[in-house]
Short mmCIF file of C-alpha atoms in Angstrom, two decimals:
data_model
loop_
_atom_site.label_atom_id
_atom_site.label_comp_id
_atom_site.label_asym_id
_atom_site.label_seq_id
_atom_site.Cartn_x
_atom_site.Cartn_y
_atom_site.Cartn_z
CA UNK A 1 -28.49 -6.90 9.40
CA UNK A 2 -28.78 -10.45 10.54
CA UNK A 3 -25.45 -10.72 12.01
CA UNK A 4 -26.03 -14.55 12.91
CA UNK A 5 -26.92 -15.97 9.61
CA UNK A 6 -24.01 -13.78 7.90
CA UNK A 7 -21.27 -15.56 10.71
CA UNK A 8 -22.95 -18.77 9.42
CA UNK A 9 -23.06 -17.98 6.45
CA UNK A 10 -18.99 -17.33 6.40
CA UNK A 11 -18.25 -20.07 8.48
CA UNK A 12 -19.96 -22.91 6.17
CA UNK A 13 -18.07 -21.24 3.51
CA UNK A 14 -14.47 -20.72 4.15
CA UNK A 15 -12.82 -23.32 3.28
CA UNK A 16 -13.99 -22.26 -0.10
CA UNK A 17 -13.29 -19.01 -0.32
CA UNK A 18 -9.70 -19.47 0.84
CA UNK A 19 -9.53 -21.75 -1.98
CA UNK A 20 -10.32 -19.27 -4.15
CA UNK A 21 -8.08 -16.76 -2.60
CA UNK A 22 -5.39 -19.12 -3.40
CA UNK A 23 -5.90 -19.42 -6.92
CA UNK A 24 -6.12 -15.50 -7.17
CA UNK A 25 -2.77 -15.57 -5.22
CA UNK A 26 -1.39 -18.50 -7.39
CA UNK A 27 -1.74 -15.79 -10.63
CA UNK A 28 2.23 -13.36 -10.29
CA UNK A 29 0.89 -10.09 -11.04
CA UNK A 30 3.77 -8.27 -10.52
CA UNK A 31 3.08 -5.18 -12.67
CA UNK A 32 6.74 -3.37 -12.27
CA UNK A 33 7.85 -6.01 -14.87
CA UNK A 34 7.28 -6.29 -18.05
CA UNK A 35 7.30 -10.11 -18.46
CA UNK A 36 4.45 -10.61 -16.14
CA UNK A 37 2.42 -8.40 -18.33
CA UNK A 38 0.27 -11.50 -19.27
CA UNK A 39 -0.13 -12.48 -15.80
CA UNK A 40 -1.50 -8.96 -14.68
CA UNK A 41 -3.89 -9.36 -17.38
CA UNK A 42 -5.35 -12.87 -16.05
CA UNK A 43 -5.49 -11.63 -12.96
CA UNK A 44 -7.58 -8.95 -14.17
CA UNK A 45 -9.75 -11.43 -15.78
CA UNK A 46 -9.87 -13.61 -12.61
CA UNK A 47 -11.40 -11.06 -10.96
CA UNK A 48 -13.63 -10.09 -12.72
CA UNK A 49 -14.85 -13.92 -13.40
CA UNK A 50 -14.93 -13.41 -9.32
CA UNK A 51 -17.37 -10.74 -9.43
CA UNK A 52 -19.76 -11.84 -11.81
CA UNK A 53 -19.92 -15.10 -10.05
CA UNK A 54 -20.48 -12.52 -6.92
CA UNK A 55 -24.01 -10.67 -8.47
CA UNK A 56 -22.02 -7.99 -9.13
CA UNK A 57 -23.24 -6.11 -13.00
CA UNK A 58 -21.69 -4.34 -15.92
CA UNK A 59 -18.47 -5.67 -14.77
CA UNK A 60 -15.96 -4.73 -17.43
CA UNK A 61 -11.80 -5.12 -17.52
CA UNK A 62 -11.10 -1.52 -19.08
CA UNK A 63 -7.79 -0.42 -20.57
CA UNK A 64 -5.02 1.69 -20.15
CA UNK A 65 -1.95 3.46 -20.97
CA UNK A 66 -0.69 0.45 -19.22
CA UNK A 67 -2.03 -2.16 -17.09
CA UNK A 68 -6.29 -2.31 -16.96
CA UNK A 69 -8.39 -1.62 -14.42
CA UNK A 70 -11.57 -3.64 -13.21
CA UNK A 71 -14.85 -1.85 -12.54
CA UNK A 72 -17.98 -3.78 -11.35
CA UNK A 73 -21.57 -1.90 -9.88
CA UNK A 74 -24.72 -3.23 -8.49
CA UNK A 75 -27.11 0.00 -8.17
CA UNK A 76 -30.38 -1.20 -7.05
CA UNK A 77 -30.53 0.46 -3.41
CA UNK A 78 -32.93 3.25 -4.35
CA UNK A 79 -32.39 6.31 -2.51
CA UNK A 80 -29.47 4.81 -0.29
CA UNK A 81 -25.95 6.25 -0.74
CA UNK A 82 -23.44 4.86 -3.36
CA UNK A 83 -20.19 3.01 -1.94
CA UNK A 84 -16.83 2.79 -4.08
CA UNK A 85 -14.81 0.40 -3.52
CA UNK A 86 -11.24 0.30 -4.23
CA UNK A 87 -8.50 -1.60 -4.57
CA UNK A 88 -5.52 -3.57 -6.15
CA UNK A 89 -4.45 -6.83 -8.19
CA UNK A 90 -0.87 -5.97 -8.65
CA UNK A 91 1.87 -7.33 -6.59
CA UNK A 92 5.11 -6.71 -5.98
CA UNK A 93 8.69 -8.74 -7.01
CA UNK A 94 9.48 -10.97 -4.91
CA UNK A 95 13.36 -10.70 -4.76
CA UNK A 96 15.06 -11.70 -2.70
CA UNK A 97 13.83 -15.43 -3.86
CA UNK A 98 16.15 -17.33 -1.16
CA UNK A 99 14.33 -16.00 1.87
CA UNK A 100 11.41 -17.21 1.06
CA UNK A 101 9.95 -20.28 2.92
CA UNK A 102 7.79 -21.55 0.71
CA UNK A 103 7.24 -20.22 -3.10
CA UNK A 104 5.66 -17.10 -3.57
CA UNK A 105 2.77 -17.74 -5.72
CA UNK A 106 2.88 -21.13 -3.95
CA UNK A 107 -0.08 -20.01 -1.24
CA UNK A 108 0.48 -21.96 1.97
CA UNK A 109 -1.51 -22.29 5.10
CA UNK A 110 0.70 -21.84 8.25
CA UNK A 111 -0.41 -21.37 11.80
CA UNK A 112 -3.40 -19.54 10.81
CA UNK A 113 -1.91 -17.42 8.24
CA UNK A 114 -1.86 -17.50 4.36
CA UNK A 115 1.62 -16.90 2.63
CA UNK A 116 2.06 -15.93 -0.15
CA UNK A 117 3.07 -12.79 -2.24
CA UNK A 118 -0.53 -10.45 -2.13
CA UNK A 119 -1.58 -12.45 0.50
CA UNK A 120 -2.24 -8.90 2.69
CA UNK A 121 -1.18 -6.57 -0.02
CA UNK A 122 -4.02 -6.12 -1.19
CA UNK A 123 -5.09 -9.13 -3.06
CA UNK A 124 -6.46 -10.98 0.07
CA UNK A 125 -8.09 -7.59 1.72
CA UNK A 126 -9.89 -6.67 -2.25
CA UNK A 127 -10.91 -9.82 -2.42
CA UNK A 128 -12.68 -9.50 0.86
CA UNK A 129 -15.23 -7.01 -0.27
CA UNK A 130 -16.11 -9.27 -3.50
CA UNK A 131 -17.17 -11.71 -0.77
CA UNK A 132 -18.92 -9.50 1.54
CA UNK A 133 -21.18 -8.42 -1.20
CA UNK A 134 -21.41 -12.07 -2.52
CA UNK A 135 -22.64 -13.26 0.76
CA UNK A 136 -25.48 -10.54 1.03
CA UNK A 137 -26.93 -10.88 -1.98
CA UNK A 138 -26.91 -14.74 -1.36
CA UNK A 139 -28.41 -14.24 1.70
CA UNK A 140 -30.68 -10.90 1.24
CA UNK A 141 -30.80 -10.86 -2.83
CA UNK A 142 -29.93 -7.66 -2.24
CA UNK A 143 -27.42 -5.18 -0.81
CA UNK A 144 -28.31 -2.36 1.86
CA UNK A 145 -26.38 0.51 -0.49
CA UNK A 146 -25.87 0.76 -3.82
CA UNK A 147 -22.13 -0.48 -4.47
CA UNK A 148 -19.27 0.21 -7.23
CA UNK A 149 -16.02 -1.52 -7.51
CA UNK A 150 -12.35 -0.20 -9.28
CA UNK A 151 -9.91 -2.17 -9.52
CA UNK A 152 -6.33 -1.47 -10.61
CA UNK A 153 -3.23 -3.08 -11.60
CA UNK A 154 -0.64 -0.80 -11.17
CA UNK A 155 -1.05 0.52 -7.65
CA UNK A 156 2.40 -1.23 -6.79
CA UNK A 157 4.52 1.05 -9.19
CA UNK A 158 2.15 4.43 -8.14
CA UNK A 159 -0.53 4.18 -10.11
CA UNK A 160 0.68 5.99 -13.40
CA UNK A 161 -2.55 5.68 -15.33
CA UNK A 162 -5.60 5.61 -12.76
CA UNK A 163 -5.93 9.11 -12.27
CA UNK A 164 -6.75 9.87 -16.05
CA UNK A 165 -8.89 7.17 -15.56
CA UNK A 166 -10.90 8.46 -12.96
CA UNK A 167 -10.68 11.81 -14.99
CA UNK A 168 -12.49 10.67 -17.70
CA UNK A 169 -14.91 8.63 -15.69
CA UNK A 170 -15.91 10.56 -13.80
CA UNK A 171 -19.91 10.22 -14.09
CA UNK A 172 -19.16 6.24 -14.35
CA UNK A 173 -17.59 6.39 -10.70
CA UNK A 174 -19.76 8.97 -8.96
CA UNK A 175 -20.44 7.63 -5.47
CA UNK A 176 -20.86 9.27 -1.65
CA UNK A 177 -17.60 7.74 -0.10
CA UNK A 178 -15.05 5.35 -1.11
CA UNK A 179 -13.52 2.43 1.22
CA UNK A 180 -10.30 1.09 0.50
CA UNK A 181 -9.19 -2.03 2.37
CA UNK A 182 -5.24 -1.52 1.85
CA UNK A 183 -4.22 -0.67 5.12
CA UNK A 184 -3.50 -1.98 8.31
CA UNK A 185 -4.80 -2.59 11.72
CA UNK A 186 -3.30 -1.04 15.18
CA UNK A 187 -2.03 -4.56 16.11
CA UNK A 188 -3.81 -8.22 16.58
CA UNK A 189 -6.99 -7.71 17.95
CA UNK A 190 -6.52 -3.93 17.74
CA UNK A 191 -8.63 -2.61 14.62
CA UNK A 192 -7.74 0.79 13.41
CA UNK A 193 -9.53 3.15 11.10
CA UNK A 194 -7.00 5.30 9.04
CA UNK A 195 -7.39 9.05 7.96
CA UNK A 196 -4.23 9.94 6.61
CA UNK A 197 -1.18 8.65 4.90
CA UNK A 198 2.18 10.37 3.72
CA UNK A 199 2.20 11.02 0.26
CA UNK A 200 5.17 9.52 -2.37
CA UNK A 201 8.31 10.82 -4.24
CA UNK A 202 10.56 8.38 -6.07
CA UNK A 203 13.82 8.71 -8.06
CA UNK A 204 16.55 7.29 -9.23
CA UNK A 205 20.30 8.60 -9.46
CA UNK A 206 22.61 7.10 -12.20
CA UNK A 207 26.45 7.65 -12.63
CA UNK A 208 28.31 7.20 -15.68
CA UNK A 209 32.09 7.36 -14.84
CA UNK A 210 34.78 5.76 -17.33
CA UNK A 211 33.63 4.18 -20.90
CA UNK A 212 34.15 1.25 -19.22
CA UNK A 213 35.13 -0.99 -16.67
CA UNK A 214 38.91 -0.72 -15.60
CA UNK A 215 41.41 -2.48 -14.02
CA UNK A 216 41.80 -1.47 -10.32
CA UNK A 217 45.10 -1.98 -9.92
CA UNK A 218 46.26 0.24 -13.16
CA UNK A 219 43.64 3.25 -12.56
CA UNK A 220 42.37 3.19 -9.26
CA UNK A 221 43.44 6.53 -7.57
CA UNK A 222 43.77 8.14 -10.90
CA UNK A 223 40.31 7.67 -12.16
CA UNK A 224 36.75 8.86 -10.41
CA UNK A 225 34.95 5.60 -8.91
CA UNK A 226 31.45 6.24 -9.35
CA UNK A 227 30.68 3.65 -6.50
CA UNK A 228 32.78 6.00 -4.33
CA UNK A 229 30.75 8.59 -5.95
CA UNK A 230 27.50 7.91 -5.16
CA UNK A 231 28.35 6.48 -1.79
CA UNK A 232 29.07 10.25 -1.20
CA UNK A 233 26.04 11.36 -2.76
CA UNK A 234 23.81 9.16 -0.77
CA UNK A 235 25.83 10.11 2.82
CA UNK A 236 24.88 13.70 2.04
CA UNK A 237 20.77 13.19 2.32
CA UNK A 238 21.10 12.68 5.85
CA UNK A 239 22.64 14.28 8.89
CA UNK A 240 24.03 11.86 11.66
CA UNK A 241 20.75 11.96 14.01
CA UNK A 242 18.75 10.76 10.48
CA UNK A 243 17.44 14.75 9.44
CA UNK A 244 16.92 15.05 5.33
CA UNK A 245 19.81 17.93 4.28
CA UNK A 246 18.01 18.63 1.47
CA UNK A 247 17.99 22.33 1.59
CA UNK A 248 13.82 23.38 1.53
CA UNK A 249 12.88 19.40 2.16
CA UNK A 250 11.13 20.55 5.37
CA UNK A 251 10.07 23.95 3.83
CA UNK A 252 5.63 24.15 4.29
CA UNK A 253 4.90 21.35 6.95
CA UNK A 254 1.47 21.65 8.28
CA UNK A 255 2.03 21.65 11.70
CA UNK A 256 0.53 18.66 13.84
CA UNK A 257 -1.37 19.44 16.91
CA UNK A 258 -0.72 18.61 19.89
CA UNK A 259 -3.89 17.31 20.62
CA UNK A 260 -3.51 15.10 17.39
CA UNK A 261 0.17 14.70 19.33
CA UNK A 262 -1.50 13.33 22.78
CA UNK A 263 -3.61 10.89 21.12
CA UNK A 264 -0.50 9.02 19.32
CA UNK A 265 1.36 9.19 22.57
CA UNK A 266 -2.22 7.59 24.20
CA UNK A 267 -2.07 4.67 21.52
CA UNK A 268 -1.46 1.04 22.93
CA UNK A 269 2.12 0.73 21.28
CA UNK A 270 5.32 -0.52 23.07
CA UNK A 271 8.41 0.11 21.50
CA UNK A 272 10.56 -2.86 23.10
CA UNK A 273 7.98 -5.07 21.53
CA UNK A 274 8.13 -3.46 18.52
CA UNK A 275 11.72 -3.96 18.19
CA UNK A 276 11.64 -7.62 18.93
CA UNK A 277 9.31 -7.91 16.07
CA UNK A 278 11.46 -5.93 14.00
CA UNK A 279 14.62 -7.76 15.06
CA UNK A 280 16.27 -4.62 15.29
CA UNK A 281 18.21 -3.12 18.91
CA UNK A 282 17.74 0.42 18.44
CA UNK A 283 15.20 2.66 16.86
CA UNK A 284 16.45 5.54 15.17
CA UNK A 285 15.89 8.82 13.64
CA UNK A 286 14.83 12.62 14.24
CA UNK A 287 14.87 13.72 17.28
CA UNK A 288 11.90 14.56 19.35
CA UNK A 289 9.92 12.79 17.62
CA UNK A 290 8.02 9.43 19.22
CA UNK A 291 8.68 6.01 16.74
CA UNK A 292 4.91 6.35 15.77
CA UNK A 293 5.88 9.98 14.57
CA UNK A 294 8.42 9.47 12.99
CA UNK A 295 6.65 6.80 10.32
CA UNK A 296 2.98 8.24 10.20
CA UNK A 297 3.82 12.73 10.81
CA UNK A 298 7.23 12.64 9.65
CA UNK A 299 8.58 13.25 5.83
CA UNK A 300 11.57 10.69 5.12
CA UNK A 301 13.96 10.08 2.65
CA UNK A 302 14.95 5.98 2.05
CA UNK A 303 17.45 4.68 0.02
CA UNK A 304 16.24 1.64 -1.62
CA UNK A 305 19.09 -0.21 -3.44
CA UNK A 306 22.45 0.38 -4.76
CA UNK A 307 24.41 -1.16 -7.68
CA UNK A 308 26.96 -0.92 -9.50
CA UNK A 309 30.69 -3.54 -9.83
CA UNK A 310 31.32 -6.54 -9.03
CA UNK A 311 28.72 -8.54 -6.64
CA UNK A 312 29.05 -11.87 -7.68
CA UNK A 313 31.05 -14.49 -5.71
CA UNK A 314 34.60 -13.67 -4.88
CA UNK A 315 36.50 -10.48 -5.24
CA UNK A 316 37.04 -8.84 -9.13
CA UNK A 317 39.59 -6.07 -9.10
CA UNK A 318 37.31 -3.79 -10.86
CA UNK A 319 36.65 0.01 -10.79
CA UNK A 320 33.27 0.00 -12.49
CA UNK A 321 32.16 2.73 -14.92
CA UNK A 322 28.99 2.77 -13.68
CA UNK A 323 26.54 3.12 -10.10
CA UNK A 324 22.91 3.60 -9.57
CA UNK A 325 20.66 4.36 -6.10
CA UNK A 326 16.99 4.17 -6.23
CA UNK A 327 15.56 6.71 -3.80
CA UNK A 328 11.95 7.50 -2.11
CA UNK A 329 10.27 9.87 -0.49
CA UNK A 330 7.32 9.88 1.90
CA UNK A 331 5.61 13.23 2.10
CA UNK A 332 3.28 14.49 4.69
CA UNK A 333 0.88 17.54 4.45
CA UNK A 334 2.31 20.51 3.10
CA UNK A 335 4.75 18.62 0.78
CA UNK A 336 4.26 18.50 -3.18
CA UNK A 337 6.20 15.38 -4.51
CA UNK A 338 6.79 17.84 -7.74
CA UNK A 339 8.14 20.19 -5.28
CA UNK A 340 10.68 17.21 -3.46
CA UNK A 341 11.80 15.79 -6.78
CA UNK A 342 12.98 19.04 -7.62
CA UNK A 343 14.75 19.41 -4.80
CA UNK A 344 16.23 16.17 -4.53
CA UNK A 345 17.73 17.10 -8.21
CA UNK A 346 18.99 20.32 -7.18
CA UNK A 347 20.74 18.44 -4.16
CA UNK A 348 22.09 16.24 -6.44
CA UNK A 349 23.70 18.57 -8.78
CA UNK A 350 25.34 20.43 -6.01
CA UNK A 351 26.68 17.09 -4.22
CA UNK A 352 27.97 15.56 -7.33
CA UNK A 353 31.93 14.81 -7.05
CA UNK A 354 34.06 15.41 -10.09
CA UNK A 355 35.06 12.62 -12.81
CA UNK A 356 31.29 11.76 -13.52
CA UNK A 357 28.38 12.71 -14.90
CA UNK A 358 24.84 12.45 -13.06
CA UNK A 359 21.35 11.42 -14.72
CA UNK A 360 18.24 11.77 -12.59
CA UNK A 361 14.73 10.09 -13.09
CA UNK A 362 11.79 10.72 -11.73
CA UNK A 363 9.60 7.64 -10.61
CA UNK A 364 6.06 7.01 -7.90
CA UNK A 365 4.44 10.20 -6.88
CA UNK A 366 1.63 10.42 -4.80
CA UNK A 367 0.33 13.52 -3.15
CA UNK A 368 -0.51 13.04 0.99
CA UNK A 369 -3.41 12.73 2.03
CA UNK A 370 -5.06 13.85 4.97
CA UNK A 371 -9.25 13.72 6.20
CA UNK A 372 -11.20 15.07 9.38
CA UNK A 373 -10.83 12.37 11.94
CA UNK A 374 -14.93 12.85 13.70
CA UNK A 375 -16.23 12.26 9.36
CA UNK A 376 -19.67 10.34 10.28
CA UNK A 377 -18.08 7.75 7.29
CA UNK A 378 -15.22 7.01 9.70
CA UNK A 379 -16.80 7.24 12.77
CA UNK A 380 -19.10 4.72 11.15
CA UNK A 381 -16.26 2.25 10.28
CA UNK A 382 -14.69 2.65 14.02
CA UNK A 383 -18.42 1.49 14.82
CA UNK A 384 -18.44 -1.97 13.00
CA UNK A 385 -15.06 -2.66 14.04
CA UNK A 386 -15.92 -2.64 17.71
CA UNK A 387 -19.09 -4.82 16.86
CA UNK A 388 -16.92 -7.47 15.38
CA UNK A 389 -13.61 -7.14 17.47
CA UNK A 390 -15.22 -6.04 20.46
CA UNK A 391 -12.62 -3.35 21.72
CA UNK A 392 -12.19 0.16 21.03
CA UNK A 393 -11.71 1.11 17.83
CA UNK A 394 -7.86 3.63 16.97
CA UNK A 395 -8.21 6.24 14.76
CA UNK A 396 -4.45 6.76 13.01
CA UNK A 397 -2.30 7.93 10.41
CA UNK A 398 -0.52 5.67 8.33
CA UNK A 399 3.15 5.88 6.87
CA UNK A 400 2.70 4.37 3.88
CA UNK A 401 1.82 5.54 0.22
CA UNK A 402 -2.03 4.63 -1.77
CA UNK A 403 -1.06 7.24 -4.32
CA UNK A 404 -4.75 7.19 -6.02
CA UNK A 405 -6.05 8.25 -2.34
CA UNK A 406 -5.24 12.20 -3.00
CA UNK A 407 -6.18 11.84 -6.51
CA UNK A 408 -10.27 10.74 -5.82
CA UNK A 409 -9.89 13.12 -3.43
CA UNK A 410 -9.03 16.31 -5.79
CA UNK A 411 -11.01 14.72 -8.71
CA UNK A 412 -14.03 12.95 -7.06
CA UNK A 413 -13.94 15.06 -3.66
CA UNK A 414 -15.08 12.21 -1.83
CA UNK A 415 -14.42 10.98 2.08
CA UNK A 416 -12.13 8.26 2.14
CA UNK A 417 -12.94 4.90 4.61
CA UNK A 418 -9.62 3.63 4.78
CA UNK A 419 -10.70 -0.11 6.63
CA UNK A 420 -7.45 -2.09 6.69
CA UNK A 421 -7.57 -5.51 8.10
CA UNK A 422 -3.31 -6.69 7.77
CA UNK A 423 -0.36 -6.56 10.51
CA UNK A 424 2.66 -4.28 10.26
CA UNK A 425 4.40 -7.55 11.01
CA UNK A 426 3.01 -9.48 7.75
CA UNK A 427 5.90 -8.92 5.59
CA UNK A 428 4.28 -7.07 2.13
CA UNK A 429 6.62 -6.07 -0.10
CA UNK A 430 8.95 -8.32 1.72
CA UNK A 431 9.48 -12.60 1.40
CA UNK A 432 7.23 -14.48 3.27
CA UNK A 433 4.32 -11.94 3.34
CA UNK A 434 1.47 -13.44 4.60
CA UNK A 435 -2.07 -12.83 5.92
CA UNK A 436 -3.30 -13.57 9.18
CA UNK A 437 -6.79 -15.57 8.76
CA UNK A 438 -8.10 -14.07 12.03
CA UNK A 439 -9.01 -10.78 10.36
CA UNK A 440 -10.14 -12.24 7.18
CA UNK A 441 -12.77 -14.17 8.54
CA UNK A 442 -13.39 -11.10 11.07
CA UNK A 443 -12.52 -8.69 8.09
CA UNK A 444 -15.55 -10.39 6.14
CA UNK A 445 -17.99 -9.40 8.71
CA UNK A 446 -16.76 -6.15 9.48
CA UNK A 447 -16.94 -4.93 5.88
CA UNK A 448 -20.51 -6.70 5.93
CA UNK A 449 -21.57 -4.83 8.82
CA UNK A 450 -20.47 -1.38 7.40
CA UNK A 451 -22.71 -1.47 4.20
CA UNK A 452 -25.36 -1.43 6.86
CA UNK A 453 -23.84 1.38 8.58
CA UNK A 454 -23.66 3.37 5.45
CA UNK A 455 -27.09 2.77 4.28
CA UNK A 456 -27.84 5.57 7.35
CA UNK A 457 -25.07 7.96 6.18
#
C-alpha cells in the first residue's frame, strides 16, 4: 500500500466527498415510519448511484418484505480472501424537533463536525467504505481483496427482513469475514476494535381502562386509572439499586472472566469525565459492577416512553382510558430475546392491577453476539488503527444492538470486524447527532489500510 499517495489522494478530495455525504444525509430515511417510505427508497438508489460511480459491479437495490437492501461486489482479486461489507441507510426520527440546532436533514459543518441525523449512525461510517474502495481503484485500478457490499434499510427498527435475506443468498454473499463500520471508538484519538455487543428485546405494554375518557372529578377514585396503572407496572421491573425483578431475567449468564474483567478495569476511562459529558451527577445501577460493565457485560431493561392523557398545554381534568410504555431489552451471552419477551409477558400478567386489561407486543430482537478477542481478522484491524492513529489500539465490548451481527454469524458463520470510527458523545438516535471529521478523514485511511491487511489473512 502506498500510504502517501492514498493521504493525498483523500486530502485533494474532501471537500468533495463531504459534499456528497451531505446530499446522502440531506435524503430522511427514517424507516420506522411509514411516510418516509419513498425517502428510504431514494436513499437506496443514492447509494447505489454512489457505488457504481465508485467501480463497484453488479450493484443491484433488491427487495423485501419491507424496506430493500443494496448489494454491490468487485471480485477480481484472484486467490485473495473475500471481504463483506456491511452496513445501513436507515435513520432514525428525529423527535424531539425543538432541540435541534440546526435541521436534521439540514447537514451543517460545525467545529469540525458534521450534524445532521445519520451523520455517525451509520450513513457517514457506510459511506466511508464506498470511498475507500473508490479511491483504490482510482489509484491502483484495482483492489488488494476481492470485496462485497450489503446494504440495508431497516437496521434502525431491528432488521425484520435481512436475515431471510441472507438466508436465501446465501451463495450471493459468501465471503471470509465481514466488517461493519457501525460502532464506536474508545474515545477521541482512542480507536477501538469491538468483539461483542448485547443482543435486543423490545416490547410494548398497552392498557385499555374505561371506554373512554372520563371526567376526573366525577370518577376518579372510583374508576382504575390506567396511567396509575402502568406507572405501577413499570416501578415493578426494577428494584431500588436498578436490578431487573423479572423472575428468570438473569437465569443462563455466561459468566465474564476476570481476566476479560481486568482488562475493562485497565481501559483509559474516567468516570467524572464521563459524567460531565453526560451532564448527569451520579451514575447509577447494579451493584458491583464498574460503569463500563454495566453498559457493555450487563443485561438491562429501559423504559423508552410513556403516554397516555392529557400532555398538551395546561391542566385537563381527565382520567384517560388509555396508557402505553415502550420497553427494551439489551441481552448479553446466555440470553435468548425469545426467552426475555416471554418473560417480560409473564411479569406483566402477574403485575397487572385490577380495572384494566393488558395487551403486549413484541418488537426488535437481536440475539448477542460475542467473538474470540486474539481472531487474526481483529488483531488485523487493531493493526491499521495504530498505523493511522498512532496509539494502542482497545479491544471492547459494546452495549449497543446490530441485530444482523448474530444472524451472519449463525447463517454465514463468518468472523465479524466490527471497525467503528464515531464518539459515544455524538448524539445518534438523539438531536444534534453529529460526526466528528477527525475520524472520517482518519476513518478513510484506516479502512484503506485494512484491505491490505486482509489480503494476508
Amino acid at each position: 500500500m502506498n500510504a502517501q499517495a492514498i493521504d493525498t489522494y483523500f486530502k485533494d478530495h474532501r471537500e468533495d466527498h463531504l459534499e456528497e455525504l451531505k446530499t446522502f444525509l440531506r435524503i430522511p430515511s427514517i424507516s420506522s415510519l411509514s411516510e418516509h417510505k419513498t425517502d428510504v427508497r431514494n436513499a437506496a438508489e443514492w447509494l447505489k448511484e454512489a457505488m457504481e460511480k465508485a467501480g463497484l459491479e453488479n450493484v443491484k437495490v433488491d427487495e423485501t418484505a419491507g424496506h430493500p437492501v443494496v448489494y454491490a461486489d468487485w471480485l477480481h482479486a484472484e486467490g485473495k480472501p473475500t471481504v463483506l461489507v456491511y452496513g445501513h441507510y436507515d435513520v432514525q426520527p428525529v423527535d424531539p424537533l425543538h432541540l435541534w440546532e440546526t435541521a436534521p436533514f439540514d447537514p451543517q459543518v460545525r467545529d469540525n463536525k458534521l450534524y445532521a441525523r445519520g451523520a455517525s449512525d451509520d450513513k457517514g461510517q457506510t459511506f466511508m467504505h464506498v470511498k475507500a474502495v473508490e479511491a483504490l481503484l482510482q489509484l491502483n485500478g484495482e483492489l488488494p481483496v476481492n470485496m462485497k457490499f450489503i446494504i440495508e434499510g431497516e437496521e434502525e427498527i431491528g432488521s425484520p427482513n435481512l436475515p431471510v435475506y441472507v438466508q436465501e443468498n446465501q451463495e450471493l454473499l459468501k465471503a471470509d469475514l465481514i466488517v461493519i463500520s457501525d460502532t464506536g471508538m474508545q474515545g477521541p484519538g482512542r480507536p477501538a476494535v469491538c468483539y461483542g455487543l448485547r443482543g435486543l428485546a423490545g416490547i410494548q405494554i398497552d392498557l385499555k381502562g374505561p371506554k373512554g375518557d372520563l371526567h376526573s372529578g366525577l370518577y376518579g377514585g372510583a374508576v382504575q386509572n390506567p396511567l396509575h396503572a402502568i406507572s405501577q407496572i413499570l416501578a415493578s421491573f426494577h428494584d431500588k439499586d436498578g436490578a431487573v425483578t423479572v423472575d428468570g431475567f438473569y437465569d443462563n449468564l455466561v459468566p465474564v472472566s476476570d481476566e476479560e474483567r481486568a482488562e475493562f478495569a485497565a481501559l483509559p476511562f474516567d468516570l467524572e469525565e464521563e459524567k460531565k459529558a453526560l451532564g448527569i451527577t451520579e451514575d447509577f445501577g447494579e451493584k458491583g459492577y464498574s460503569f463500563i460493565e454495566r453498559t457493555w457485560i450487563r443485561p438491562t431493561l429501559e423504559i423508552n416512553g410513556i403516554t397516555g392523557g392529557f400532555s398538551g398545554e395546561g391542566i385537563k381534568t381527565v382520567l384517560p382510558a388509555e396508557a402505553s410504555a415502550k420497553i427494551t431489552c439489551r441481552l448479553v451471552p446466555g440470553q435468548d430475546p425469545d426467552d426475555i419477551v416471554a418473560k417480560l409477558k409473564a411479569h406483566v400478567e402477574s403485575h397487572k392491577p385490577a380495572g384494566v386489561t393488558v395487551e403486549v407486543s413484541e418488537f426488535d430482537k437481536g440475539k448477542p453476539f460475542l467473538t474470540p478477542y486474539d481472531h487474526p481478522a481483529i488483531q488485523a484491524a487493531g493493526r491499521s488503527y495504530e498505523k493511522i492513529y498512532n496509539v494502542p489500539t482497545a479491544f471492547t465490548r459494546m452495549g449497543g444492538s446490530i441485530p444482523i451481527v448474530a444472524a451472519f454469524d449463525d447463517i454465514l458463520g463468518l468472523p465479524v470486524v466490527l471497525m467503528g470510527f464515531g464518539l459515544s458523545s455524538e448524539n445518534f438516535h438523539a438531536p444534534n447527532e453529529h460526526f466528528h471529521l477527525e475520524n472520517f478523514d482518519q476513518g478513510l485511511r484506516v479502512i484503506s489500510d485494512y484491505l491490505f491487511e486482509a489480503s494476508d489473512l
